[in-house]
Backbone as ProteinMPNN parsed JSONL, in Angstrom:
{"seq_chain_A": "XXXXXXXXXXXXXXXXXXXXXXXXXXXXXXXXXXXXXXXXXXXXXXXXXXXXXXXXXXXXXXXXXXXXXXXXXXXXXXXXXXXXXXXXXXXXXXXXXXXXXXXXXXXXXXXXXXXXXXXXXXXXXXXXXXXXXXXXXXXXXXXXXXXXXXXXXXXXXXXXXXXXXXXXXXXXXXXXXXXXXXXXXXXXX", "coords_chain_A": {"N_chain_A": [[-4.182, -47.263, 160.288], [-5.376, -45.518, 162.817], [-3.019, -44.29, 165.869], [-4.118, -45.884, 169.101], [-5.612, -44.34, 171.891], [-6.355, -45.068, 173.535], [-9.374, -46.865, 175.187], [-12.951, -47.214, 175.52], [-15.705, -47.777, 176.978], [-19.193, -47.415, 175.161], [-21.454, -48.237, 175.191], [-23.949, -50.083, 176.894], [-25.589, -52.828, 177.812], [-28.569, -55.479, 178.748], [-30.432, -58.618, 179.906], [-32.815, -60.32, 181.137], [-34.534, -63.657, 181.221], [-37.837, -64.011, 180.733], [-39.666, -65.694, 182.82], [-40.127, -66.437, 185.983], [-38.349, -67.626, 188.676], [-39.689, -68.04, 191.434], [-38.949, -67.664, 195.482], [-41.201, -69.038, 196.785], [-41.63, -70.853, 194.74], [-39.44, -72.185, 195.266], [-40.055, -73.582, 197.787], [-41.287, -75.62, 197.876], [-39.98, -76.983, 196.156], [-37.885, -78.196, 197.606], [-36.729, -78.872, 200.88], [-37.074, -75.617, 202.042], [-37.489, -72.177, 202.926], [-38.997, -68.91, 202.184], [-38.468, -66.415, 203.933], [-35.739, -68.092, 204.942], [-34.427, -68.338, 202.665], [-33.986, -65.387, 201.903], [-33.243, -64.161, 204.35], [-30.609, -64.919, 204.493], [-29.381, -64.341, 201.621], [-30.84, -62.064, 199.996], [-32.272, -63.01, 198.188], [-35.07, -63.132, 196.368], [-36.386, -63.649, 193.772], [-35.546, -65.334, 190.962], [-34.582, -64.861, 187.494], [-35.231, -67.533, 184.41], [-34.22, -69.32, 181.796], [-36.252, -70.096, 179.459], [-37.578, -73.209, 178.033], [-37.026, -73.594, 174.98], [-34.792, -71.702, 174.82], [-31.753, -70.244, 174.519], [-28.437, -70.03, 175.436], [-26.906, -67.939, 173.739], [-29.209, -66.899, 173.095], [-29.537, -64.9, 175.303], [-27.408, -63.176, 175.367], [-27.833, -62.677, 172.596], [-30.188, -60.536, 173.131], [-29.622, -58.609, 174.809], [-27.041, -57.779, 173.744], [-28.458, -56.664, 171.281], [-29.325, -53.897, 172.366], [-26.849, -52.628, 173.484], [-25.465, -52.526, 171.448], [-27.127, -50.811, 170.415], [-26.878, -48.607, 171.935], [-24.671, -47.55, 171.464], [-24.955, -46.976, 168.527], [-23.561, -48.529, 167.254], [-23.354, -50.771, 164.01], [-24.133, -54.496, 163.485], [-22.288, -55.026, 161.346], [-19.995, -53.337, 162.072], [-18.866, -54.617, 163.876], [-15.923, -56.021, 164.826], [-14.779, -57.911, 166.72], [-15.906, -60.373, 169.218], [-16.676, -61.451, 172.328], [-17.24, -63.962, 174.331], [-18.142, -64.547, 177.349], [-18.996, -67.395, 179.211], [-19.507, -70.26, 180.879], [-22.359, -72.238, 180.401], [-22.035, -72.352, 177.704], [-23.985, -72.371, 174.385], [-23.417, -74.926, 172.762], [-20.317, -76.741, 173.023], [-18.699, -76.604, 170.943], [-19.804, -75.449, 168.057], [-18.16, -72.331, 169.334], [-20.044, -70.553, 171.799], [-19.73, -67.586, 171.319], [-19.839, -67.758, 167.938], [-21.88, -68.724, 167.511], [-23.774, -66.7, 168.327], [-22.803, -64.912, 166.521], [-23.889, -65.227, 164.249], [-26.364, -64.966, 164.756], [-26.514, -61.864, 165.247], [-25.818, -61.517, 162.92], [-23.008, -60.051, 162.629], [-20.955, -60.124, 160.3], [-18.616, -59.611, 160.263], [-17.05, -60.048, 162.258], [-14.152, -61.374, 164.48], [-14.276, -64.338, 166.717], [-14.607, -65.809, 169.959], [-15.003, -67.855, 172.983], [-14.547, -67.372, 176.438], [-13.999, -68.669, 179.445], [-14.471, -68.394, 182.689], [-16.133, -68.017, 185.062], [-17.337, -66.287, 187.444], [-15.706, -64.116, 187.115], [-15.109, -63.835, 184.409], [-16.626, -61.964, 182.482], [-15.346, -59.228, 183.351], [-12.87, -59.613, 182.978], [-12.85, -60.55, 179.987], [-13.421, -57.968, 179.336], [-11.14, -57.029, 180.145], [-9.636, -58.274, 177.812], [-10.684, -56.994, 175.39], [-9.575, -54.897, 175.775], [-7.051, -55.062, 175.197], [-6.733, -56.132, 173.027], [-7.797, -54.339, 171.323], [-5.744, -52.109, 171.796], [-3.438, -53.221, 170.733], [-3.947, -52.949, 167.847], [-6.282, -55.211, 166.952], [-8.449, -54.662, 166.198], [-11.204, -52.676, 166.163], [-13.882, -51.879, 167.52], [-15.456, -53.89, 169.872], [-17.446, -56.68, 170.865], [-18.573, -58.006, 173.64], [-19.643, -59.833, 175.884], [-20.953, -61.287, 178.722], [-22.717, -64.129, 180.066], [-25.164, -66.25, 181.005], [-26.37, -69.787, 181.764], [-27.067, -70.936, 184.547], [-29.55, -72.453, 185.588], [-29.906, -74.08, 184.191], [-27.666, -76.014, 184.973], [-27.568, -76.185, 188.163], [-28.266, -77.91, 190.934], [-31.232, -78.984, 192.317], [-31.944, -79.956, 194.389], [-29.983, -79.631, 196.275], [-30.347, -77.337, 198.964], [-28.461, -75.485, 199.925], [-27.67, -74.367, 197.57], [-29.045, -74.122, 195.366], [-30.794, -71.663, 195.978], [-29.303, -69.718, 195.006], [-29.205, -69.363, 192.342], [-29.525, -68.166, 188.958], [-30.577, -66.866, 185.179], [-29.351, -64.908, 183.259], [-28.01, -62.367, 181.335], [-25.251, -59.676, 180.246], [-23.825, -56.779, 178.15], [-21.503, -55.176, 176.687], [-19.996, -52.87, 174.459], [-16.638, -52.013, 173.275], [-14.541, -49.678, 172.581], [-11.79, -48.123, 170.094], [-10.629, -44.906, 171.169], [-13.324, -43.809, 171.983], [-15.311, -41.274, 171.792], [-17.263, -40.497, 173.327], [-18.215, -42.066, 176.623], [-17.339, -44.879, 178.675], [-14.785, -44.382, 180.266], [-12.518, -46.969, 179.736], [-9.937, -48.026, 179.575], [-8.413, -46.528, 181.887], [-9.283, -47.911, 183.744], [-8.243, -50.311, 183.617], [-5.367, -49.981, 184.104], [-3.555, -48.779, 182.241], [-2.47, -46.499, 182.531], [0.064, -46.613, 183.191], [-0.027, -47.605, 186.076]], "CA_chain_A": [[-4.962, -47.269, 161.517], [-4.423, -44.755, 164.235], [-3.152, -44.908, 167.04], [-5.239, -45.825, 169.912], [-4.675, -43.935, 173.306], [-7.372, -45.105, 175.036], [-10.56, -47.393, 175.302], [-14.154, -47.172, 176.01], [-17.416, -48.626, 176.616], [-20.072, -47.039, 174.678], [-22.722, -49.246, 174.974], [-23.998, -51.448, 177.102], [-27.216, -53.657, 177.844], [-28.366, -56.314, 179.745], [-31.513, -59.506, 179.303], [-32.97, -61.545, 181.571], [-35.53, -64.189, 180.751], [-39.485, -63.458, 181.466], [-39.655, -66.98, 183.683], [-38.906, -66.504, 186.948], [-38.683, -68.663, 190.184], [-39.453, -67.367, 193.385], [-38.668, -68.773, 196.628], [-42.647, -69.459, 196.852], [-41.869, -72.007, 194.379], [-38.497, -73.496, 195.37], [-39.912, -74.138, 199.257], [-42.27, -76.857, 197.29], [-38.74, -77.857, 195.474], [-36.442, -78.091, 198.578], [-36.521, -78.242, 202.434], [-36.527, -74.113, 202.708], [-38.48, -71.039, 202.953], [-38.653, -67.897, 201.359], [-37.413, -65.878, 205.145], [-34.264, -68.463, 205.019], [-33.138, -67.741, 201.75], [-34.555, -63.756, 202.111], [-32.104, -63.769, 205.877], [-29.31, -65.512, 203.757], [-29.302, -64.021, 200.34], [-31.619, -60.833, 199.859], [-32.922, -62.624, 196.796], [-36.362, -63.278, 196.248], [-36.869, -64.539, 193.005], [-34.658, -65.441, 189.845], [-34.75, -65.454, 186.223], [-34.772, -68.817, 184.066], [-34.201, -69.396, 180.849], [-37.577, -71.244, 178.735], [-36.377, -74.508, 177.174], [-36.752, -73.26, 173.803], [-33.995, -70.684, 174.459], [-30.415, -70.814, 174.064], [-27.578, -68.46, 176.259], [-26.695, -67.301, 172.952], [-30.514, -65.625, 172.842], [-29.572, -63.851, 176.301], [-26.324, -62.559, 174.669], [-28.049, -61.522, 171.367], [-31.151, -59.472, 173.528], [-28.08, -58.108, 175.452], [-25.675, -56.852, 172.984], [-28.61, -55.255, 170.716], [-29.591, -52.783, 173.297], [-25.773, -52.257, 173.736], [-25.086, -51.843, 169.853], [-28.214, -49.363, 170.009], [-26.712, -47.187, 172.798], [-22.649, -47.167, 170.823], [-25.083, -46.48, 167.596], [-22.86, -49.478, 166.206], [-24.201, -51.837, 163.484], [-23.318, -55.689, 163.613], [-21.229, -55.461, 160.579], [-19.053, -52.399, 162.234], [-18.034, -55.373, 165.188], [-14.344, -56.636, 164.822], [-14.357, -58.729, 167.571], [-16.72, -61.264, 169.96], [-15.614, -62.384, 173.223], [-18.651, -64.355, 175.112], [-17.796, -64.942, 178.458], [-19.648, -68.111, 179.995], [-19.809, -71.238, 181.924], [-22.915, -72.618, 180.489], [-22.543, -71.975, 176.505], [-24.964, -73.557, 173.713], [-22.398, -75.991, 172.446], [-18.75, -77.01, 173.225], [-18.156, -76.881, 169.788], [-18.801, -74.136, 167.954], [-18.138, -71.298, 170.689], [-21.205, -69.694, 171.801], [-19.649, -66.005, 170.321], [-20.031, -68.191, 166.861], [-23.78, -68.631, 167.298], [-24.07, -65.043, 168.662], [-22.761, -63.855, 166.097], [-24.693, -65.427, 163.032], [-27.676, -63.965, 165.41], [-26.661, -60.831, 165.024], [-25.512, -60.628, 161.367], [-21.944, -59.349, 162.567], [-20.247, -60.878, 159.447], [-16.715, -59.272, 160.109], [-16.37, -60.198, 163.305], [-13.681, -63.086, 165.338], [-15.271, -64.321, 167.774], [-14.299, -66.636, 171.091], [-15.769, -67.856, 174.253], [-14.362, -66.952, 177.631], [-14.914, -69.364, 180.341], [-13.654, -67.597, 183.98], [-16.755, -68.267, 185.815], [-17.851, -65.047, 187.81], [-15.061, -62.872, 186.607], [-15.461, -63.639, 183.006], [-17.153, -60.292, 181.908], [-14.506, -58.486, 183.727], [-11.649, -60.834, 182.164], [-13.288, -60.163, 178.912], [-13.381, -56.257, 179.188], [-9.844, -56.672, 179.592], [-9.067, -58.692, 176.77], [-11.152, -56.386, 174.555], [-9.172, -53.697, 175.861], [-5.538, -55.24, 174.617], [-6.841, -56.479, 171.433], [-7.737, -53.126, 170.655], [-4.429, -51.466, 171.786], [-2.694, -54.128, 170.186], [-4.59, -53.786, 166.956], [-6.809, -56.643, 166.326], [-9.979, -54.307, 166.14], [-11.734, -51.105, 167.238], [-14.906, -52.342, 168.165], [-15.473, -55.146, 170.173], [-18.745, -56.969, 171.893], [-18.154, -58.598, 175.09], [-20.963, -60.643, 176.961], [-21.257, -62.355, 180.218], [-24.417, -64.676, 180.118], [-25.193, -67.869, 181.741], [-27.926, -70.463, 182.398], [-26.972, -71.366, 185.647], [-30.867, -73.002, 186.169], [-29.604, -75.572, 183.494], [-26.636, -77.026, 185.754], [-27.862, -76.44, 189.327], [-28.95, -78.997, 191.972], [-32.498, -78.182, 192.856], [-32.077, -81.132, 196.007], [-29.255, -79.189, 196.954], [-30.995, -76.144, 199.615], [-27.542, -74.727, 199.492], [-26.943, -73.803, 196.366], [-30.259, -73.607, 194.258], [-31.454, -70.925, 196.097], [-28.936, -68.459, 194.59], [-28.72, -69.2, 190.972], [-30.701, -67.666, 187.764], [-30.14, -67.039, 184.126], [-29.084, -63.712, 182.689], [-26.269, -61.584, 180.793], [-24.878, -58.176, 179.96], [-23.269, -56.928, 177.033], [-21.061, -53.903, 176.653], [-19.403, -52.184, 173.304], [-15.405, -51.356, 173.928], [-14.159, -49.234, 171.064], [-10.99, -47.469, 170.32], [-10.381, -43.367, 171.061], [-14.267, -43.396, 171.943], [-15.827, -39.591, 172.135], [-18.21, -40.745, 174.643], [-18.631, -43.443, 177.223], [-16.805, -45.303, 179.911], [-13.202, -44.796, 179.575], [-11.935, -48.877, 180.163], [-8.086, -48.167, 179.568], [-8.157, -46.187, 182.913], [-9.695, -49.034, 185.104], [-7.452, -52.178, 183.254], [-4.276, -49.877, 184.312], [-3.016, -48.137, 180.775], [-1.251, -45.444, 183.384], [1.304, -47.463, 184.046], [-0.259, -48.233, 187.501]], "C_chain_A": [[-4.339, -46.278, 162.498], [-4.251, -45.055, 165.281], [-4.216, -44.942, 168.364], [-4.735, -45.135, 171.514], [-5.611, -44.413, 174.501], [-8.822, -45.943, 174.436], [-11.866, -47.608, 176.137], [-15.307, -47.522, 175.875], [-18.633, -47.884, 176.007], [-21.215, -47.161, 174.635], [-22.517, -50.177, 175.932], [-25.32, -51.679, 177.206], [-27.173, -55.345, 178.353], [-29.807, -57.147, 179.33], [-31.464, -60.018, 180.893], [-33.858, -62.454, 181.139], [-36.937, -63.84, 181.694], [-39.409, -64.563, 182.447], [-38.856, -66.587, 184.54], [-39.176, -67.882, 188.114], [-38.707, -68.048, 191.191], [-39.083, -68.272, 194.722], [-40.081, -69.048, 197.371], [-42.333, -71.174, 196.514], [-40.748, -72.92, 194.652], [-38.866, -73.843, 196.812], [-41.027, -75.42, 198.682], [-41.124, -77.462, 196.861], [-37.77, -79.001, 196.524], [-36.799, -78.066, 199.866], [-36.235, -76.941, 202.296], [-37.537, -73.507, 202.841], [-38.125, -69.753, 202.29], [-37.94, -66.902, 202.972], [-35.885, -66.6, 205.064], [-33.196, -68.016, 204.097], [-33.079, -66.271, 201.594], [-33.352, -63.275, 202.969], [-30.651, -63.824, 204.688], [-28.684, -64.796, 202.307], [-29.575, -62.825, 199.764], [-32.511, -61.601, 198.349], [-34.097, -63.477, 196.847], [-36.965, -63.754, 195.04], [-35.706, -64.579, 191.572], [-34.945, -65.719, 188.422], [-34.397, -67.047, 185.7], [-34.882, -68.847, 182.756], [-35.341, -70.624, 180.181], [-36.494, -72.335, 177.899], [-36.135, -74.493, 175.602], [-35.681, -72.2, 173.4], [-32.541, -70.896, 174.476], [-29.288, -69.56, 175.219], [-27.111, -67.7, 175.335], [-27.939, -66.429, 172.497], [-29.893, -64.829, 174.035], [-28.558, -62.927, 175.724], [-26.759, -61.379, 173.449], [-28.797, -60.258, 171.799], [-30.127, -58.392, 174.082], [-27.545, -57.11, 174.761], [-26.597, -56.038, 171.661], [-28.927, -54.09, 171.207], [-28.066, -52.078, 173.328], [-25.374, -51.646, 172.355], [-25.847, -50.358, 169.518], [-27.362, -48.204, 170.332], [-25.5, -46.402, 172.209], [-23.221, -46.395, 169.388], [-23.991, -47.501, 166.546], [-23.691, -50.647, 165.47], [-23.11, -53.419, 163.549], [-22.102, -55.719, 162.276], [-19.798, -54.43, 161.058], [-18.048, -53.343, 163.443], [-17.227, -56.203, 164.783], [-14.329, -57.924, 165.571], [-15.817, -59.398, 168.118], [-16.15, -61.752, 170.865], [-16.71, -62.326, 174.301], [-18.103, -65.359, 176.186], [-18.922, -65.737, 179.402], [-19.545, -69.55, 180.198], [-20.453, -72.65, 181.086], [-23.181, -72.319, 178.891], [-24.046, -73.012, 175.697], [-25.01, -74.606, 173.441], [-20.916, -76.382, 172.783], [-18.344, -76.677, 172.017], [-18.883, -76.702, 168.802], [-18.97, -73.355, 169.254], [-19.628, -70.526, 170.875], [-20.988, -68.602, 171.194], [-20.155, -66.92, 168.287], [-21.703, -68.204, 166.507], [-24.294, -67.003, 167.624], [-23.422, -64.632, 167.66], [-23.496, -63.808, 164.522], [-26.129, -64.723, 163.382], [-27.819, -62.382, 164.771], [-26.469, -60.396, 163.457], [-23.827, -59.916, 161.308], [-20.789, -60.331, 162.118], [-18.585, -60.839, 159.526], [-16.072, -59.671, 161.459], [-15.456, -61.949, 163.56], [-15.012, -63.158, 166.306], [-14.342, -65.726, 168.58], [-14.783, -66.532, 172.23], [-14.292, -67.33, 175.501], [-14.611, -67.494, 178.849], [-14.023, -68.972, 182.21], [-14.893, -67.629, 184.664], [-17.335, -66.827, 186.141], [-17.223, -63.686, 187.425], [-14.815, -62.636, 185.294], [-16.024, -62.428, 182.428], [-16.029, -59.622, 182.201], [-12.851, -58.881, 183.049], [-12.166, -60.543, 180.446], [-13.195, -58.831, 178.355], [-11.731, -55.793, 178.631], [-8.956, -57.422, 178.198], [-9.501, -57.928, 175.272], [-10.123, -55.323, 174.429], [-7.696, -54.016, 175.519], [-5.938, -55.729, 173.526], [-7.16, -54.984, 170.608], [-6.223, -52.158, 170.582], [-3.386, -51.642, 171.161], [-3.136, -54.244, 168.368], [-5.371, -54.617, 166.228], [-8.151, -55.855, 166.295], [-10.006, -53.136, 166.386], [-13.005, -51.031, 167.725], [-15.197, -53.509, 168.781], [-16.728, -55.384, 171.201], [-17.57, -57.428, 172.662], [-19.55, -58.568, 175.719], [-20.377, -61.613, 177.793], [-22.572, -62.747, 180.405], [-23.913, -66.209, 180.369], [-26.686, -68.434, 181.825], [-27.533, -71.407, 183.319], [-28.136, -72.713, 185.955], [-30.515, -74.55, 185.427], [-28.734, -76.78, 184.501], [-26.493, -76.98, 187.117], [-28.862, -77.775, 189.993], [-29.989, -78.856, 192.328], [-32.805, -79.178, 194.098], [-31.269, -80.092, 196.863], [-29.55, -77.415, 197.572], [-29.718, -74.552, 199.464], [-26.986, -73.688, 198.495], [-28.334, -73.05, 194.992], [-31.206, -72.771, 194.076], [-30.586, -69.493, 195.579], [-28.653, -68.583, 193.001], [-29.788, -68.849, 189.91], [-29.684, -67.858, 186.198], [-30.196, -65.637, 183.477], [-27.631, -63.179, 182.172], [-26.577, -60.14, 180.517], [-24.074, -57.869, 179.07], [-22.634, -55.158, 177.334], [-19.904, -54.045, 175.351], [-18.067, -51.328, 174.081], [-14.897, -50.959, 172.155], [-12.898, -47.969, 171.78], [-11.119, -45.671, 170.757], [-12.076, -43.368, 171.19], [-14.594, -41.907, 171.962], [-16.373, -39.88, 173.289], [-17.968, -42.294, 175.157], [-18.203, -43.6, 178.041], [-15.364, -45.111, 179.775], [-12.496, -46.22, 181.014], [-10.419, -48.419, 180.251], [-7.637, -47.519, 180.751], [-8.214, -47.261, 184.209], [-8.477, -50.347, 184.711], [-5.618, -51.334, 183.24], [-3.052, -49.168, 183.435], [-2.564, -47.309, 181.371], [-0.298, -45.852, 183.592], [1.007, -47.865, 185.563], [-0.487, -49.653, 187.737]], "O_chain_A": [[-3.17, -46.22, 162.879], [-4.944, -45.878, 165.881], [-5.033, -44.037, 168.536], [-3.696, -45.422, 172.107], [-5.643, -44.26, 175.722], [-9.28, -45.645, 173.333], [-11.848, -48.103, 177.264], [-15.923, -47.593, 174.812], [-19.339, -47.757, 177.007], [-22.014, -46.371, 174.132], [-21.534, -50.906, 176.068], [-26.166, -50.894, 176.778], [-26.239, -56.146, 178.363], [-30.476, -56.565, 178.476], [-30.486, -60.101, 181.637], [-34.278, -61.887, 180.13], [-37.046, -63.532, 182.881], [-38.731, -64.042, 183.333], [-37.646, -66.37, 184.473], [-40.028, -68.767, 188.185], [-37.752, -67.546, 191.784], [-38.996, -69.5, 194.736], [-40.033, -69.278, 198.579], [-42.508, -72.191, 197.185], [-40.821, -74.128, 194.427], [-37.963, -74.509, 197.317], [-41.482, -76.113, 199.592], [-41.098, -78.657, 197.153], [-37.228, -80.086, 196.308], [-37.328, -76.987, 200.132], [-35.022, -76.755, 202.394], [-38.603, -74.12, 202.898], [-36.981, -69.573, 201.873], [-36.715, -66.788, 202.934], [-34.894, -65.871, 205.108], [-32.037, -67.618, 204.217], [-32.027, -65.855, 201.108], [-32.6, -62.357, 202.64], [-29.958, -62.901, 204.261], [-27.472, -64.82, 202.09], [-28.717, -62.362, 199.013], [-33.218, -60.928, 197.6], [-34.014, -64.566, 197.414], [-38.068, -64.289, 195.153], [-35.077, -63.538, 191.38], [-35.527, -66.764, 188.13], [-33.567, -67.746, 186.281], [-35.902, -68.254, 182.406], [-35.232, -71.829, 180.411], [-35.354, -72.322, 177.435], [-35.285, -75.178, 175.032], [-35.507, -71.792, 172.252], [-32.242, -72.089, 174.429], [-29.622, -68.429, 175.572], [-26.764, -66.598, 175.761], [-27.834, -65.472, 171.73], [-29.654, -63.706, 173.592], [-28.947, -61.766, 175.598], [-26.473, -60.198, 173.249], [-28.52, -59.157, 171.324], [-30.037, -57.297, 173.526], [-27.534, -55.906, 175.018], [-26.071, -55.125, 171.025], [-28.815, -53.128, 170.446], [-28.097, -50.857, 173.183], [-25.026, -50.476, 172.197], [-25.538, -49.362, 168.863], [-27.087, -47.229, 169.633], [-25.261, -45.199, 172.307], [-22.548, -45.484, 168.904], [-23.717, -47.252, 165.372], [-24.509, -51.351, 166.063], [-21.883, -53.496, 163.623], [-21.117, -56.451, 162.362], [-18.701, -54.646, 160.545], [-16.928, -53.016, 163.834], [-17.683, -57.248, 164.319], [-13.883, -58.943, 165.044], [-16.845, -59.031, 167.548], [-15.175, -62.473, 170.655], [-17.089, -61.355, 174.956], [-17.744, -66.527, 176.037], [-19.642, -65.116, 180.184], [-19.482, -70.041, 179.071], [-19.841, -73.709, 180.944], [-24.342, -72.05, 178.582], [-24.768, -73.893, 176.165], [-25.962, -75.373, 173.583], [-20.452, -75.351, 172.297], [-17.168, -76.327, 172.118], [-18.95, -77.76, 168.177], [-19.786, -73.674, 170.119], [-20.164, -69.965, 169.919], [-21.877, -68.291, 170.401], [-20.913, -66.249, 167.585], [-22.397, -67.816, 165.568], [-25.179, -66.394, 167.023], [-23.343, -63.419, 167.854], [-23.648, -62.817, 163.809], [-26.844, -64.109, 162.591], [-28.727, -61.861, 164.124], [-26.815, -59.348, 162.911], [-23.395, -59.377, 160.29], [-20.024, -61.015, 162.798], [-17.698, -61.582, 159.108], [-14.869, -59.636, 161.715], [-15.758, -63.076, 163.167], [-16.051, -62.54, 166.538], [-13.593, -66.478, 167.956], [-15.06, -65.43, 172.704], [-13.18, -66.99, 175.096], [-15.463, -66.9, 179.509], [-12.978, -69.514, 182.568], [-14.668, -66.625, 185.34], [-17.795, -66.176, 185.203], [-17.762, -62.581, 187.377], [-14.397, -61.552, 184.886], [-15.242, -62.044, 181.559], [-15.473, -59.273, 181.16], [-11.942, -58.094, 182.784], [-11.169, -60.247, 179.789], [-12.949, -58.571, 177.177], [-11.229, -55.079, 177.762], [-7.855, -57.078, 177.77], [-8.888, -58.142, 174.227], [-9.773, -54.858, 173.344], [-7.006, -52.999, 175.581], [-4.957, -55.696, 172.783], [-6.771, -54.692, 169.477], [-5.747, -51.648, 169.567], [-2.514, -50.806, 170.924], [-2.831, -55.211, 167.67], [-5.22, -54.78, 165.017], [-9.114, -56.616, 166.392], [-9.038, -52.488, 166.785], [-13.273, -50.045, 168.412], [-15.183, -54.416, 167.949], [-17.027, -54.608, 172.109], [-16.347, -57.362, 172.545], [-20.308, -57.632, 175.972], [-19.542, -62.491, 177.576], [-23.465, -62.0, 180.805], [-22.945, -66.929, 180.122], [-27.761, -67.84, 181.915], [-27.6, -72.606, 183.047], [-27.754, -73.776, 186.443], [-30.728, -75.688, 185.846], [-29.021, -77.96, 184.705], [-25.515, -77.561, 187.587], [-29.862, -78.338, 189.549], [-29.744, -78.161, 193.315], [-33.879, -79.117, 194.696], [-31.695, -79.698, 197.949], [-29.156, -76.432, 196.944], [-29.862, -73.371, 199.149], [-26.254, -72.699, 198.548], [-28.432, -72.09, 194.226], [-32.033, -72.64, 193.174], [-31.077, -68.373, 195.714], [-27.826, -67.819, 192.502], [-30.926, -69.292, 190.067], [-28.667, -68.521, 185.999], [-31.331, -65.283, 183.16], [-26.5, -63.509, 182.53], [-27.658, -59.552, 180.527], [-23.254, -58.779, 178.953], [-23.168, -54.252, 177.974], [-19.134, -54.996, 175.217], [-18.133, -50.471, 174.963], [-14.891, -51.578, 171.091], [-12.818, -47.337, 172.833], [-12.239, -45.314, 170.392], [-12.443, -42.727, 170.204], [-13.571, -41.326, 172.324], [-15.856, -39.439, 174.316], [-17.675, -43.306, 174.52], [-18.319, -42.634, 178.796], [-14.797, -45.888, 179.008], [-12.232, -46.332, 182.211], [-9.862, -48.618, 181.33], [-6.445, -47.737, 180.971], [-7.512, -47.384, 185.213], [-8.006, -51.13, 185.536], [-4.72, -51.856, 182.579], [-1.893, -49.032, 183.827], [-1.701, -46.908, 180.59], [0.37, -45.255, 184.437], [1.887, -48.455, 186.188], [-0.661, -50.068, 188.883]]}, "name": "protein", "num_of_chains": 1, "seq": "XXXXXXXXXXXXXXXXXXXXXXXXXXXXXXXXXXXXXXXXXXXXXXXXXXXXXXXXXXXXXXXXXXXXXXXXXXXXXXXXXXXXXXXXXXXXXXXXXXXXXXXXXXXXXXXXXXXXXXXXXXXXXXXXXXXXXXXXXXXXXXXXXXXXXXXXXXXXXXXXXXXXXXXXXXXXXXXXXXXXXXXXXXXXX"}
């Protein structure tokens, strides 16, 4: 294996679900209005995940757009590291179901549970498993279904949550892409 001097994103891609909610329909849910949470928030309406879907579908729509853009196939992915909150099961890891999805037979795989900085916590663990060896391609998703485990009494809180993820391809000595080993500090900085 050679050595690696450096890592980069190649790929990425992103899902949300068609179902959304607007703040039309949560001022029928909730004491609010669409101006309160509009003043408060900027957001205006949110994805939701249909009940037939799983956070391991947002992951898979996700990471094939991302595989497209790297030009990587699921059996070329080493690694899995699915960063969320709100997986399918406790037990197996959501990367386990994402990855029978995809077909990416060679890969580990492990969840990631860091809440909002999970993707970013993930990037960097892609980016020392590669330096370190343990791969040269690696997914990495951040996806959630927030809509599942929010309060919809609570005005506070239920007006900022949805259901979506993002997926990005970190591979060793890339040619092209994002170079990651600059941002997670590989200067010695």
């Amino acid at each position: 294996m050679s050595k690696v001097e450096y890592t980069g994103i190649t790929g990425i891609g992103m899902y949300v679900p068609e179902k959304r909610l607007t703040n039309a329909d949560l001022e029928k849910m909730v004491d609010t209005s669409d101006e309160w949470i509009t003043t408060r928030s900027g957001i205006k309406e949110r994805h939701i995940l249909a009940p037939e879907e799983a956070v391991s579908d947002i992951g898979a729509n996700s990471a094939r757009i991302a595989m497209k853009e790297a030009g990587v196939s699921p059996e070329e992915i080493d690694g899995i590291i699915f960063a969320t909150l709100t997986g399918d099961t406790p037990c197996p890891a959501t990367a386990c179901h994402l990855q029978h999805k995809l077909g990416a037979i060679n890969a580990y795989t492990f969840d990631l549970g860091a809440a909002c900085s999970g993707f970013v916590y993930g990037l960097a663990v892609a980016d020392s498993l590669i330096r370190n060896g343990v791969g040269r391609t690696i997914l990495v998703i951040g996806a959630d279904s927030l809509s599942r485990v929010t309060d919809y009494q609570d005005r506070g809180t239920c007006v900022l949550f949805g259901d979506g993820g993002g997926s990005a391809i970190v591979q060793a000595n890339a040619s092209q892409g994002r170079i990651l080993s600059h941002y997670m500090g590989a200067d010695g900085s």
